[in-house]
PDB file of C-alpha atoms and ligand atoms in Angstrom:
ATOM      1  CA  MET A   1      -0.217   0.111  -0.011  1.00 62.00           C
ATOM      2  CA  GLU A   2       1.222   3.443  -1.040  1.00 80.00           C
ATOM      3  CA  VAL A   3       1.347   6.253   1.426  1.00 85.00           C
ATOM      4  CA  ALA A   4      -0.944   9.189   0.573  1.00 87.00           C
ATOM      5  CA  GLU A   5      -0.183  11.377   3.271  1.00 91.00           C
ATOM      6  CA  PHE A   6       1.835  12.112   6.309  1.00 93.00           C
ATOM      7  CA  VAL A   7       0.816  12.848   9.644  1.00 92.00           C
ATOM      8  CA  LEU A   8       2.773  15.850  11.341  1.00 90.00           C
ATOM      9  CA  LEU A   9       2.937  15.620  15.362  1.00 89.00           C
ATOM     10  CA  GLY A  10       3.423  19.739  15.256  1.00 85.00           C
ATOM     11  CA  LEU A  11       5.687  21.721  17.518  1.00 83.00           C
ATOM     12  CA  SER A  12       4.017  20.850  20.881  1.00 80.00           C
ATOM     13  CA  SER A  13       1.367  18.581  22.351  1.00 78.00           C
ATOM     14  CA  SER A  14       0.132  20.989  25.148  1.00 82.00           C
ATOM     15  CA  TRP A  15      -2.836  22.981  24.141  1.00 83.00           C
ATOM     16  CA  GLU A  16      -1.922  25.776  26.478  1.00 85.00           C
ATOM     17  CA  LEU A  17       1.183  26.118  24.557  1.00 87.00           C
ATOM     18  CA  ARG A  18      -0.355  25.842  21.422  1.00 89.00           C
ATOM     19  CA  TYR A  19      -2.589  28.828  21.812  1.00 90.00           C
ATOM     20  CA  PHE A  20       0.416  30.891  23.258  1.00 91.00           C
ATOM     21  CA  PHE A  21       2.391  29.530  20.031  1.00 91.00           C
ATOM     22  CA  PHE A  22      -0.494  30.587  17.617  1.00 93.00           C
ATOM     23  CA  VAL A  23      -0.671  34.109  18.694  1.00 94.00           C
ATOM     24  CA  LEU A  24       3.364  34.350  19.146  1.00 93.00           C
ATOM     25  CA  PHE A  25       4.061  32.701  15.530  1.00 93.00           C
ATOM     26  CA  ASN A  26       1.310  34.752  13.727  1.00 94.00           C
ATOM     27  CA  PHE A  27       2.908  37.777  15.367  1.00 93.00           C
ATOM     28  CA  LEU A  28       6.558  36.678  14.093  1.00 93.00           C
ATOM     29  CA  TYR A  29       5.234  35.824  10.605  1.00 94.00           C
ATOM     30  CA  MET A  30       3.329  39.108  10.095  1.00 94.00           C
ATOM     31  CA  ALA A  31       6.616  40.862  11.267  1.00 92.00           C
ATOM     32  CA  ILE A  32       8.895  38.964   8.920  1.00 93.00           C
ATOM     33  CA  VAL A  33       6.790  39.766   5.799  1.00 94.00           C
ATOM     34  CA  LEU A  34       6.357  43.412   6.623  1.00 92.00           C
ATOM     35  CA  GLY A  35       9.924  43.999   7.890  1.00 90.00           C
ATOM     36  CA  ASN A  36      11.122  42.281   4.717  1.00 93.00           C
ATOM     37  CA  LEU A  37       8.851  43.897   2.480  1.00 93.00           C
ATOM     38  CA  LEU A  38       9.876  47.556   3.994  1.00 90.00           C
ATOM     39  CA  ILE A  39      13.639  46.752   2.878  1.00 90.00           C
ATOM     40  CA  VAL A  40      12.642  45.411  -0.344  1.00 93.00           C
ATOM     41  CA  ILE A  41      10.603  48.734  -1.125  1.00 92.00           C
ATOM     42  CA  THR A  42      13.133  50.775   0.605  1.00 90.00           C
ATOM     43  CA  VAL A  43      16.037  49.421  -1.688  1.00 90.00           C
ATOM     44  CA  ILE A  44      14.075  49.938  -4.898  1.00 92.00           C
ATOM     45  CA  SER A  45      12.705  53.462  -4.448  1.00 90.00           C
ATOM     46  CA  GLU A  46      16.005  54.953  -3.169  1.00 87.00           C
ATOM     47  CA  PRO A  47      18.589  55.254  -6.415  1.00 89.00           C
ATOM     48  CA  ALA A  48      21.335  55.520  -3.693  1.00 87.00           C
ATOM     49  CA  LEU A  49      20.942  52.074  -2.610  1.00 87.00           C
ATOM     50  CA  HIS A  50      21.289  50.621  -5.802  1.00 91.00           C
ATOM     51  CA  THR A  51      24.488  49.160  -5.135  1.00 90.00           C
ATOM     52  CA  PRO A  52      25.325  45.381  -4.998  1.00 92.00           C
ATOM     53  CA  MET A  53      25.321  45.235  -1.357  1.00 88.00           C
ATOM     54  CA  TYR A  54      22.075  46.604  -1.144  1.00 90.00           C
ATOM     55  CA  ILE A  55      20.553  44.642  -3.924  1.00 93.00           C
ATOM     56  CA  MET A  56      21.671  41.501  -2.571  1.00 92.00           C
ATOM     57  CA  LEU A  57      20.474  42.535   0.741  1.00 90.00           C
ATOM     58  CA  SER A  58      16.834  43.124  -0.758  1.00 92.00           C
ATOM     59  CA  ASN A  59      17.060  39.861  -2.532  1.00 95.00           C
ATOM     60  CA  LEU A  60      18.020  38.045   0.374  1.00 92.00           C
ATOM     61  CA  SER A  61      14.902  39.598   2.146  1.00 93.00           C
ATOM     62  CA  VAL A  62      12.934  38.002  -0.636  1.00 95.00           C
ATOM     63  CA  LEU A  63      14.426  34.487   0.305  1.00 94.00           C
ATOM     64  CA  ASP A  64      13.832  35.499   3.742  1.00 92.00           C
ATOM     65  CA  VAL A  65       9.922  35.795   3.214  1.00 94.00           C
ATOM     66  CA  PHE A  66       9.876  32.452   1.054  1.00 94.00           C
ATOM     67  CA  LEU A  67      11.725  30.608   3.742  1.00 91.00           C
ATOM     68  CA  ALA A  68       9.356  31.775   6.592  1.00 91.00           C
ATOM     69  CA  THR A  69       6.257  30.913   3.958  1.00 92.00           C
ATOM     70  CA  TYR A  70       7.030  27.346   2.527  1.00 88.00           C
ATOM     71  CA  ALA A  71       6.143  25.747   6.559  1.00 88.00           C
ATOM     72  CA  THR A  72       5.333  28.227   8.754  1.00 90.00           C
ATOM     73  CA  PRO A  73       1.555  29.555   7.683  1.00 91.00           C
ATOM     74  CA  LYS A  74       0.508  25.745   7.813  1.00 91.00           C
ATOM     75  CA  MET A  75       2.320  24.990  11.283  1.00 91.00           C
ATOM     76  CA  ILE A  76       0.061  28.332  12.517  1.00 92.00           C
ATOM     77  CA  HIS A  77      -2.782  26.757  10.933  1.00 91.00           C
ATOM     78  CA  ASP A  78      -2.129  23.591  12.559  1.00 91.00           C
ATOM     79  CA  PHE A  79      -1.541  24.759  16.022  1.00 90.00           C
ATOM     80  CA  LEU A  80      -5.490  24.578  16.220  1.00 90.00           C
ATOM     81  CA  HIS A  81      -6.366  21.956  14.179  1.00 86.00           C
ATOM     82  CA  GLU A  82      -6.074  18.129  14.619  1.00 83.00           C
ATOM     83  CA  PRO A  83      -5.137  16.154  13.090  1.00 87.00           C
ATOM     84  CA  LYS A  84      -2.364  17.737  11.322  1.00 90.00           C
ATOM     85  CA  ILE A  85      -2.163  16.055   7.968  1.00 93.00           C
ATOM     86  CA  ILE A  86      -0.036  16.871   4.578  1.00 94.00           C
ATOM     87  CA  SER A  87      -0.440  14.988   1.400  1.00 94.00           C
ATOM     88  CA  PHE A  88       2.508  13.256  -0.232  1.00 93.00           C
ATOM     89  CA  GLU A  89       2.684  15.550  -2.821  1.00 93.00           C
ATOM     90  CA  GLY A  90       2.578  18.490  -0.362  1.00 94.00           C
ATOM     91  CA  CYS A  91       5.204  16.791   1.580  1.00 94.00           C
ATOM     92  CA  MET A  92       7.495  16.302  -1.281  1.00 93.00           C
ATOM     93  CA  ALA A  93       7.007  20.087  -2.175  1.00 94.00           C
ATOM     94  CA  GLN A  94       8.128  21.268   1.382  1.00 94.00           C
ATOM     95  CA  ILE A  95      11.368  19.358   0.942  1.00 93.00           C
ATOM     96  CA  PHE A  96      11.945  20.922  -2.372  1.00 95.00           C
ATOM     97  CA  LEU A  97      11.161  24.479  -1.304  1.00 95.00           C
ATOM     98  CA  LEU A  98      13.101  24.236   1.894  1.00 92.00           C
ATOM     99  CA  HIS A  99      16.128  23.019   0.230  1.00 92.00           C
ATOM    100  CA  VAL A 100      15.776  25.552  -2.738  1.00 95.00           C
ATOM    101  CA  PHE A 101      15.381  28.442  -0.122  1.00 94.00           C
ATOM    102  CA  ALA A 102      17.865  27.666   2.302  1.00 91.00           C
ATOM    103  CA  GLY A 103      20.390  26.608  -0.214  1.00 92.00           C
ATOM    104  CA  GLY A 104      19.877  29.839  -2.372  1.00 94.00           C
ATOM    105  CA  GLU A 105      20.112  32.041   0.978  1.00 91.00           C
ATOM    106  CA  MET A 106      23.442  29.956   1.629  1.00 90.00           C
ATOM    107  CA  VAL A 107      24.947  30.943  -1.510  1.00 94.00           C
ATOM    108  CA  LEU A 108      23.784  34.355  -1.425  1.00 94.00           C
ATOM    109  CA  LEU A 109      25.296  34.846   2.147  1.00 90.00           C
ATOM    110  CA  VAL A 110      28.483  33.666   0.577  1.00 93.00           C
ATOM    111  CA  ALA A 111      28.124  36.225  -2.157  1.00 94.00           C
ATOM    112  CA  MET A 112      27.555  39.134   0.380  1.00 90.00           C
ATOM    113  CA  ALA A 113      30.380  38.119   2.142  1.00 89.00           C
ATOM    114  CA  TYR A 114      32.707  38.139  -1.001  1.00 92.00           C
ATOM    115  CA  ASP A 115      31.040  41.656  -1.784  1.00 92.00           C
ATOM    116  CA  ARG A 116      32.325  43.062   1.702  1.00 87.00           C
ATOM    117  CA  TYR A 117      35.659  41.279   1.005  1.00 90.00           C
ATOM    118  CA  VAL A 118      36.128  43.166  -1.884  1.00 92.00           C
ATOM    119  CA  ALA A 119      34.862  46.351  -0.426  1.00 88.00           C
ATOM    120  CA  ILE A 120      37.227  46.288   2.607  1.00 85.00           C
ATOM    121  CA  CYS A 121      40.285  44.560   1.389  1.00 86.00           C
ATOM    122  CA  LYS A 122      40.236  45.694  -2.302  1.00 88.00           C
ATOM    123  CA  PRO A 123      38.620  48.883  -1.957  1.00 87.00           C
ATOM    124  CA  LEU A 124      40.354  50.409  -5.126  1.00 90.00           C
ATOM    125  CA  HIS A 125      39.206  47.480  -7.427  1.00 91.00           C
ATOM    126  CA  TYR A 126      35.885  47.300  -5.816  1.00 92.00           C
ATOM    127  CA  ALA A 127      33.842  49.241  -8.721  1.00 90.00           C
ATOM    128  CA  THR A 128      35.358  47.006 -11.240  1.00 91.00           C
ATOM    129  CA  ILE A 129      35.196  43.677  -9.750  1.00 90.00           C
ATOM    130  CA  MET A 130      31.609  44.053  -8.169  1.00 89.00           C
ATOM    131  CA  ASN A 131      29.679  45.699 -11.147  1.00 88.00           C
ATOM    132  CA  LEU A 132      26.028  45.207 -11.521  1.00 86.00           C
ATOM    133  CA  CYS A 133      26.792  42.577 -14.124  1.00 88.00           C
ATOM    134  CA  ARG A 134      28.592  40.496 -11.602  1.00 90.00           C
ATOM    135  CA  CYS A 135      25.986  41.333  -8.911  1.00 92.00           C
ATOM    136  CA  THR A 136      23.405  39.714 -10.991  1.00 94.00           C
ATOM    137  CA  GLY A 137      25.480  36.985 -11.854  1.00 95.00           C
ATOM    138  CA  LEU A 138      25.771  36.006  -8.176  1.00 95.00           C
ATOM    139  CA  VAL A 139      21.918  36.534  -7.299  1.00 96.00           C
ATOM    140  CA  VAL A 140      21.072  34.093 -10.362  1.00 96.00           C
ATOM    141  CA  GLY A 141      23.898  31.755  -9.132  1.00 96.00           C
ATOM    142  CA  SER A 142      22.465  31.424  -5.882  1.00 96.00           C
ATOM    143  CA  TRP A 143      18.966  30.746  -6.982  1.00 96.00           C
ATOM    144  CA  VAL A 144      20.456  28.103  -9.609  1.00 97.00           C
ATOM    145  CA  ILE A 145      22.535  26.161  -7.057  1.00 96.00           C
ATOM    146  CA  GLY A 146      19.475  26.337  -4.578  1.00 95.00           C
ATOM    147  CA  VAL A 147      17.552  24.723  -7.292  1.00 97.00           C
ATOM    148  CA  MET A 148      20.170  22.415  -8.116  1.00 95.00           C
ATOM    149  CA  HIS A 149      20.854  21.176  -4.969  1.00 94.00           C
ATOM    150  CA  SER A 150      17.154  20.745  -4.147  1.00 95.00           C
ATOM    151  CA  LEU A 151      16.561  18.490  -7.248  1.00 95.00           C
ATOM    152  CA  SER A 152      19.277  16.341  -6.444  1.00 92.00           C
ATOM    153  CA  GLN A 153      18.071  15.880  -3.027  1.00 90.00           C
ATOM    154  CA  LEU A 154      14.934  14.980  -4.165  1.00 91.00           C
ATOM    155  CA  ALA A 155      15.820  12.752  -7.116  1.00 88.00           C
ATOM    156  CA  PHE A 156      16.454  10.024  -4.544  1.00 82.00           C
ATOM    157  CA  THR A 157      13.609  10.761  -2.194  1.00 87.00           C
ATOM    158  CA  ILE A 158      10.598  10.859  -4.223  1.00 86.00           C
ATOM    159  CA  ASN A 159      11.287   6.957  -5.610  1.00 86.00           C
ATOM    160  CA  LEU A 160      11.664   5.696  -2.124  1.00 89.00           C
ATOM    161  CA  PRO A 161       8.814   2.986  -1.282  1.00 90.00           C
ATOM    162  CA  PHE A 162       6.480   4.667   1.293  1.00 91.00           C
ATOM    163  CA  CYS A 163       4.241   1.881   2.462  1.00 88.00           C
ATOM    164  CA  GLY A 164       4.078   1.791   6.288  1.00 81.00           C
ATOM    165  CA  PRO A 165       4.518   4.417   9.091  1.00 87.00           C
ATOM    166  CA  ASN A 166       3.699   8.111   7.823  1.00 90.00           C
ATOM    167  CA  ILE A 167       4.323   9.752  11.372  1.00 91.00           C
ATOM    168  CA  VAL A 168       6.926  12.745  11.239  1.00 90.00           C
ATOM    169  CA  ASP A 169       7.830  14.158  14.519  1.00 87.00           C
ATOM    170  CA  SER A 170       7.809  17.595  13.376  1.00 87.00           C
ATOM    171  CA  TYR A 171       5.932  20.582  12.011  1.00 88.00           C
ATOM    172  CA  TYR A 172       7.021  20.289   8.497  1.00 90.00           C
ATOM    173  CA  CYS A 173       8.351  17.366   6.306  1.00 91.00           C
ATOM    174  CA  ASP A 174      11.751  17.267   7.508  1.00 87.00           C
ATOM    175  CA  LEU A 175      14.054  15.346   4.942  1.00 88.00           C
ATOM    176  CA  THR A 176      15.770  13.595   7.760  1.00 85.00           C
ATOM    177  CA  LEU A 177      12.739  12.182   9.391  1.00 87.00           C
ATOM    178  CA  VAL A 178      10.834  11.581   6.230  1.00 90.00           C
ATOM    179  CA  ILE A 179      13.579   9.406   4.695  1.00 89.00           C
ATOM    180  CA  LYS A 180      13.522   7.251   7.676  1.00 87.00           C
ATOM    181  CA  LEU A 181       9.778   6.309   6.905  1.00 91.00           C
ATOM    182  CA  ALA A 182      10.550   4.422   3.526  1.00 90.00           C
ATOM    183  CA  CYS A 183      10.060   0.819   3.900  1.00 89.00           C
ATOM    184  CA  THR A 184      13.443  -0.153   2.758  1.00 87.00           C
ATOM    185  CA  ASP A 185      17.059   0.045   4.053  1.00 88.00           C
ATOM    186  CA  THR A 186      17.529   3.639   4.204  1.00 85.00           C
ATOM    187  CA  TYR A 187      21.170   3.492   4.990  1.00 87.00           C
ATOM    188  CA  VAL A 188      22.364   4.436   1.389  1.00 87.00           C
ATOM    189  CA  PRO A 189      19.772   7.263   0.954  1.00 86.00           C
ATOM    190  CA  GLU A 190      20.728   8.445   4.032  1.00 86.00           C
ATOM    191  CA  VAL A 191      24.002   8.863   3.507  1.00 87.00           C
ATOM    192  CA  LEU A 192      23.566  10.494   0.213  1.00 87.00           C
ATOM    193  CA  MET A 193      21.379  12.921   1.367  1.00 86.00           C
ATOM    194  CA  LEU A 194      23.798  13.872   4.331  1.00 85.00           C
ATOM    195  CA  LEU A 195      26.745  14.087   1.623  1.00 87.00           C
ATOM    196  CA  ASP A 196      24.379  16.404  -0.303  1.00 87.00           C
ATOM    197  CA  SER A 197      23.462  18.887   2.244  1.00 85.00           C
ATOM    198  CA  GLY A 198      26.718  18.339   4.109  1.00 84.00           C
ATOM    199  CA  LEU A 199      28.611  19.704   1.042  1.00 86.00           C
ATOM    200  CA  MET A 200      26.383  22.661   0.674  1.00 88.00           C
ATOM    201  CA  GLY A 201      26.598  23.776   4.029  1.00 86.00           C
ATOM    202  CA  VAL A 202      30.053  23.130   5.206  1.00 86.00           C
ATOM    203  CA  THR A 203      31.466  24.462   1.881  1.00 90.00           C
ATOM    204  CA  SER A 204      29.241  27.829   2.399  1.00 90.00           C
ATOM    205  CA  PHE A 205      30.078  27.831   5.701  1.00 88.00           C
ATOM    206  CA  PHE A 206      33.808  27.459   5.165  1.00 88.00           C
ATOM    207  CA  LEU A 207      33.954  29.884   2.439  1.00 92.00           C
ATOM    208  CA  LEU A 208      32.127  32.333   4.876  1.00 89.00           C
ATOM    209  CA  LEU A 209      34.544  31.595   7.460  1.00 87.00           C
ATOM    210  CA  ILE A 210      37.568  32.182   5.498  1.00 90.00           C
ATOM    211  CA  SER A 211      36.262  35.659   4.080  1.00 89.00           C
ATOM    212  CA  TYR A 212      35.335  36.880   7.493  1.00 86.00           C
ATOM    213  CA  MET A 213      38.704  35.603   8.464  1.00 85.00           C
ATOM    214  CA  VAL A 214      40.536  37.573   6.039  1.00 88.00           C
ATOM    215  CA  ILE A 215      38.390  40.727   6.373  1.00 85.00           C
ATOM    216  CA  LEU A 216      38.829  40.769  10.419  1.00 83.00           C
ATOM    217  CA  VAL A 217      42.654  40.578   9.838  1.00 84.00           C
ATOM    218  CA  THR A 218      42.697  43.388   7.442  1.00 83.00           C
ATOM    219  CA  VAL A 219      40.669  45.560   9.584  1.00 80.00           C
ATOM    220  CA  ARG A 220      42.622  44.649  12.929  1.00 77.00           C
ATOM    221  CA  GLY A 221      45.535  46.801  11.617  1.00 72.00           C
ATOM    222  CA  HIS A 222      43.416  49.829  11.057  1.00 71.00           C
ATOM    223  CA  SER A 223      41.804  52.005  13.633  1.00 67.00           C
ATOM    224  CA  SER A 224      40.410  54.742  11.573  1.00 70.00           C
ATOM    225  CA  VAL A 225      36.114  55.522  11.365  1.00 71.00           C
ATOM    226  CA  SER A 226      35.632  53.601   8.063  1.00 67.00           C
ATOM    227  CA  MET A 227      37.318  50.738   9.673  1.00 72.00           C
ATOM    228  CA  ALA A 228      34.972  50.934  12.760  1.00 73.00           C
ATOM    229  CA  LYS A 229      31.781  51.150  10.413  1.00 72.00           C
ATOM    230  CA  ALA A 230      33.495  47.978   8.559  1.00 74.00           C
ATOM    231  CA  ARG A 231      33.636  46.265  12.047  1.00 75.00           C
ATOM    232  CA  SER A 232      30.040  46.722  12.553  1.00 74.00           C
ATOM    233  CA  THR A 233      28.753  45.843   9.323  1.00 74.00           C
ATOM    234  CA  LEU A 234      30.966  42.712  10.040  1.00 78.00           C
ATOM    235  CA  THR A 235      29.524  42.053  13.425  1.00 79.00           C
ATOM    236  CA  ALA A 236      25.942  42.025  11.848  1.00 75.00           C
ATOM    237  CA  HIS A 237      26.943  39.606   9.106  1.00 77.00           C
ATOM    238  CA  ILE A 238      28.693  37.063  11.418  1.00 82.00           C
ATOM    239  CA  THR A 239      25.477  37.124  13.779  1.00 80.00           C
ATOM    240  CA  VAL A 240      23.210  36.293  10.924  1.00 77.00           C
ATOM    241  CA  VAL A 241      25.390  33.308   9.630  1.00 80.00           C
ATOM    242  CA  ILE A 242      25.863  31.967  13.031  1.00 81.00           C
ATOM    243  CA  LEU A 243      22.068  32.015  13.836  1.00 78.00           C
ATOM    244  CA  PHE A 244      21.323  30.240  10.298  1.00 78.00           C
ATOM    245  CA  PHE A 245      24.131  27.956  10.055  1.00 80.00           C
ATOM    246  CA  GLY A 246      24.321  26.640  13.677  1.00 77.00           C
ATOM    247  CA  PRO A 247      21.007  24.932  13.674  1.00 75.00           C
ATOM    248  CA  CYS A 248      21.567  23.414  10.005  1.00 73.00           C
ATOM    249  CA  ILE A 249      24.839  22.082  11.009  1.00 73.00           C
ATOM    250  CA  PHE A 250      23.374  20.541  14.403  1.00 72.00           C
ATOM    251  CA  ILE A 251      20.312  18.801  12.585  1.00 68.00           C
ATOM    252  CA  TYR A 252      22.537  17.533   9.903  1.00 67.00           C
ATOM    253  CA  SER A 253      25.350  16.508  11.665  1.00 67.00           C
ATOM    254  CA  TRP A 254      23.176  14.057  14.155  1.00 64.00           C
ATOM    255  CA  PRO A 255      20.562  13.059  11.249  1.00 56.00           C
ATOM    256  CA  PHE A 256      20.241   9.340  12.655  1.00 55.00           C
ATOM    257  CA  SER A 257      19.635  10.085  15.971  1.00 58.00           C
ATOM    258  CA  ASN A 258      16.330  12.173  16.300  1.00 56.00           C
ATOM    259  CA  PHE A 259      16.814  14.692  19.210  1.00 58.00           C
ATOM    260  CA  PRO A 260      13.524  16.329  20.082  1.00 61.00           C
ATOM    261  CA  VAL A 261      15.573  19.826  20.168  1.00 65.00           C
ATOM    262  CA  ASP A 262      15.666  19.529  16.281  1.00 70.00           C
ATOM    263  CA  LYS A 263      11.996  20.783  15.896  1.00 77.00           C
ATOM    264  CA  VAL A 264      13.314  23.932  17.916  1.00 75.00           C
ATOM    265  CA  LEU A 265      16.454  24.326  15.781  1.00 75.00           C
ATOM    266  CA  SER A 266      14.227  24.371  12.460  1.00 79.00           C
ATOM    267  CA  VAL A 267      12.206  27.242  13.812  1.00 83.00           C
ATOM    268  CA  PHE A 268      15.603  29.179  14.693  1.00 77.00           C
ATOM    269  CA  SER A 269      16.341  28.818  11.001  1.00 76.00           C
ATOM    270  CA  THR A 270      13.028  29.610   9.445  1.00 79.00           C
ATOM    271  CA  VAL A 271      11.553  32.349  11.498  1.00 84.00           C
ATOM    272  CA  PHE A 272      14.109  33.700  13.795  1.00 82.00           C
ATOM    273  CA  THR A 273      16.546  34.385  10.772  1.00 82.00           C
ATOM    274  CA  PRO A 274      14.186  36.008   8.617  1.00 86.00           C
ATOM    275  CA  ILE A 275      13.077  38.084  11.441  1.00 86.00           C
ATOM    276  CA  LEU A 276      16.446  39.271  12.611  1.00 82.00           C
ATOM    277  CA  ASN A 277      17.963  39.934   9.078  1.00 78.00           C
ATOM    278  CA  PRO A 278      15.823  43.278   8.561  1.00 79.00           C
ATOM    279  CA  ILE A 279      16.591  43.938  12.448  1.00 80.00           C
ATOM    280  CA  ILE A 280      20.436  43.479  12.173  1.00 76.00           C
ATOM    281  CA  TYR A 281      20.998  44.735   8.644  1.00 70.00           C
ATOM    282  CA  THR A 282      18.546  47.758   8.901  1.00 69.00           C
ATOM    283  CA  LEU A 283      17.966  49.256  12.089  1.00 65.00           C
ATOM    284  CA  ARG A 284      21.800  49.529  12.747  1.00 66.00           C
ATOM    285  CA  ASN A 285      22.391  50.835   9.045  1.00 73.00           C
ATOM    286  CA  LYS A 286      22.302  54.867   8.717  1.00 75.00           C
ATOM    287  CA  GLU A 287      21.838  54.593   4.954  1.00 77.00           C
ATOM    288  CA  VAL A 288      18.920  52.402   5.124  1.00 80.00           C
ATOM    289  CA  LYS A 289      17.400  54.664   8.019  1.00 81.00           C
ATOM    290  CA  SER A 290      17.928  57.758   6.093  1.00 83.00           C
ATOM    291  CA  ALA A 291      16.379  55.986   2.624  1.00 84.00           C
ATOM    292  CA  MET A 292      13.363  54.968   5.104  1.00 83.00           C
ATOM    293  CA  HIS A 293      13.196  58.276   6.543  1.00 84.00           C
ATOM    294  CA  LYS A 294      12.960  59.694   2.868  1.00 85.00           C
ATOM    295  CA  LEU A 295      10.215  57.082   1.763  1.00 84.00           C
ATOM    296  CA  LYS A 296       7.989  58.133   4.945  1.00 83.00           C
ATOM    297  CA  THR A 297       8.488  61.889   4.331  1.00 83.00           C
ATOM    298  CA  ARG A 298       7.345  61.100   0.410  1.00 81.00           C
ATOM    299  CA  TYR A 299       4.386  58.943   1.652  1.00 78.00           C
ATOM    300  CA  ILE A 300       3.249  61.553   4.098  1.00 78.00           C
ATOM    301  CA  SER A 301       3.519  64.479   1.401  1.00 77.00           C
ATOM    302  CA  SER A 302       1.621  62.433  -1.343  1.00 77.00           C
ATOM    303  CA  ARG A 303      -1.012  61.770   1.451  1.00 75.00           C
ATOM    304  CA  LEU A 304      -1.316  65.534   2.091  1.00 76.00           C
ATOM    305  CA  LEU A 305      -1.303  66.215  -1.591  1.00 74.00           C
ATOM    306  CA  PHE A 306      -4.299  63.595  -1.939  1.00 75.00           C
ATOM    307  CA  GLN A 307      -6.273  65.009   0.864  1.00 76.00           C
ATOM    308  CA  LEU A 308      -5.960  68.671  -0.310  1.00 73.00           C
ATOM    309  CA  SER A 309      -7.152  67.644  -3.773  1.00 73.00           C
ATOM    310  CA  LEU A 310     -10.093  65.829  -1.821  1.00 71.00           C
ATOM    311  CA  THR A 311     -10.818  69.074  -0.112  1.00 73.00           C
ATOM    312  CA  ARG A 312     -10.771  71.031  -3.252  1.00 69.00           C
ATOM    313  CA  LEU A 313     -13.086  68.464  -4.903  1.00 66.00           C
ATOM    314  CA  ASN A 314     -15.552  68.925  -2.092  1.00 67.00           C
ATOM    315  CA  LEU A 315     -15.328  72.547  -2.260  1.00 63.00           C
ATOM    316  CA  LEU A 316     -16.318  72.450  -5.823  1.00 59.00           C
ATOM    317  CA  ASN A 317     -19.013  70.422  -5.443  1.00 55.00           C
TER     318      ASN A 317
HETATM  319  C1  NAG B   1      17.817  40.924  -6.974  1.00 75.44           C
HETATM  320  O1  NAG B   1      18.858  40.764  -7.595  1.00 75.44           O
HETATM  321  C2  NAG B   1      18.428  41.222  -9.310  1.00 75.44           C
HETATM  322  C3  NAG B   1      19.905  41.088  -9.894  1.00 75.44           C
HETATM  323  O2  NAG B   1      21.032  41.849  -9.270  1.00 75.44           O
HETATM  324  C4  NAG B   1      18.234  42.592  -9.166  1.00 75.44           C
HETATM  325  O3  NAG B   1      17.691  42.962 -10.737  1.00 75.44           O
HETATM  326  C5  NAG B   1      16.873  42.523  -8.606  1.00 75.44           C
HETATM  327  O4  NAG B   1      16.308  44.200  -8.720  1.00 75.44           O
HETATM  328  C6  NAG B   1      16.941  42.189  -7.249  1.00 75.44           C
HETATM  329  N1  NAG B   1      15.871  42.031  -6.228  1.00 75.44           N
HETATM  330  C7  NAG B   1      15.360  42.846  -5.386  1.00 75.44           C
HETATM  331  C8  NAG B   1      13.908  42.587  -4.930  1.00 75.44           C
HETATM  332  O5  NAG B   1      16.020  43.726  -4.900  1.00 75.44           O
END
């Protein structure tokens, strides 16, 4: 018999906690969507921010919204519903999307670190190395690598025979858990999955580590104001990287034993990182703040104009 659907156990089995989570995650999800949209709108509407760093940042915001959307709304809905069912196709879709977005985000974070490396360590060549064309290439490249990584993961998962148990102890179809439900010897697929995701995660993590180390060493010798600014940008990047990679590495380093903390760690990668990106990159950044201020002034003045014309119409009538 083929498995047509999977049963998710969700984040928590206590009803009191579920009501609390329902409210909390509703709030967090709205904050993620609004915060990241605000970044995208600010960057698009301010010509001064049409530089590789900010274009990649707003692309990261788009990825963050996707990363928060492939499973979180279903989880929020499921807090108040029982049983939590997901179809076989839905489950495969979740696995596919998670790996596209997470893989894309990893590569984009590497691209952003490379951009900072060129800006800080080769400032005189920055304009020629990081032109808009190269920037587009890096953004498109991160999507292509994300999709290819995800397809390769799915290729050996989708053909596994699922016939018996169909209970996934998480709030989404976590590949490390789903693969164990196949009614065959899952040792080889599990090792393949581990190598695939591991290669992706470890490669980007080390590239990030190396570029940040080179930058830190460069920055250390200088004590000017610009270097202080570089240091604060760097701290922001490193915080995001640790928050995003920490949980991924933990989940995939012990995939064969199922720790109960895995669920909580997944929430970190898919809810807390997307909400932290706007906070870390934006609220501490003068250029973005002043662009947002301009946007607000423009919005208010256009509203005033609109109201003025309304009053004028009223007077005419
Ligand atoms: C994402 O990057 C591409 C390529 O550089 C750029 O054209 C596009 O405007 C960016 N998207 C956003 C939402 O900033």
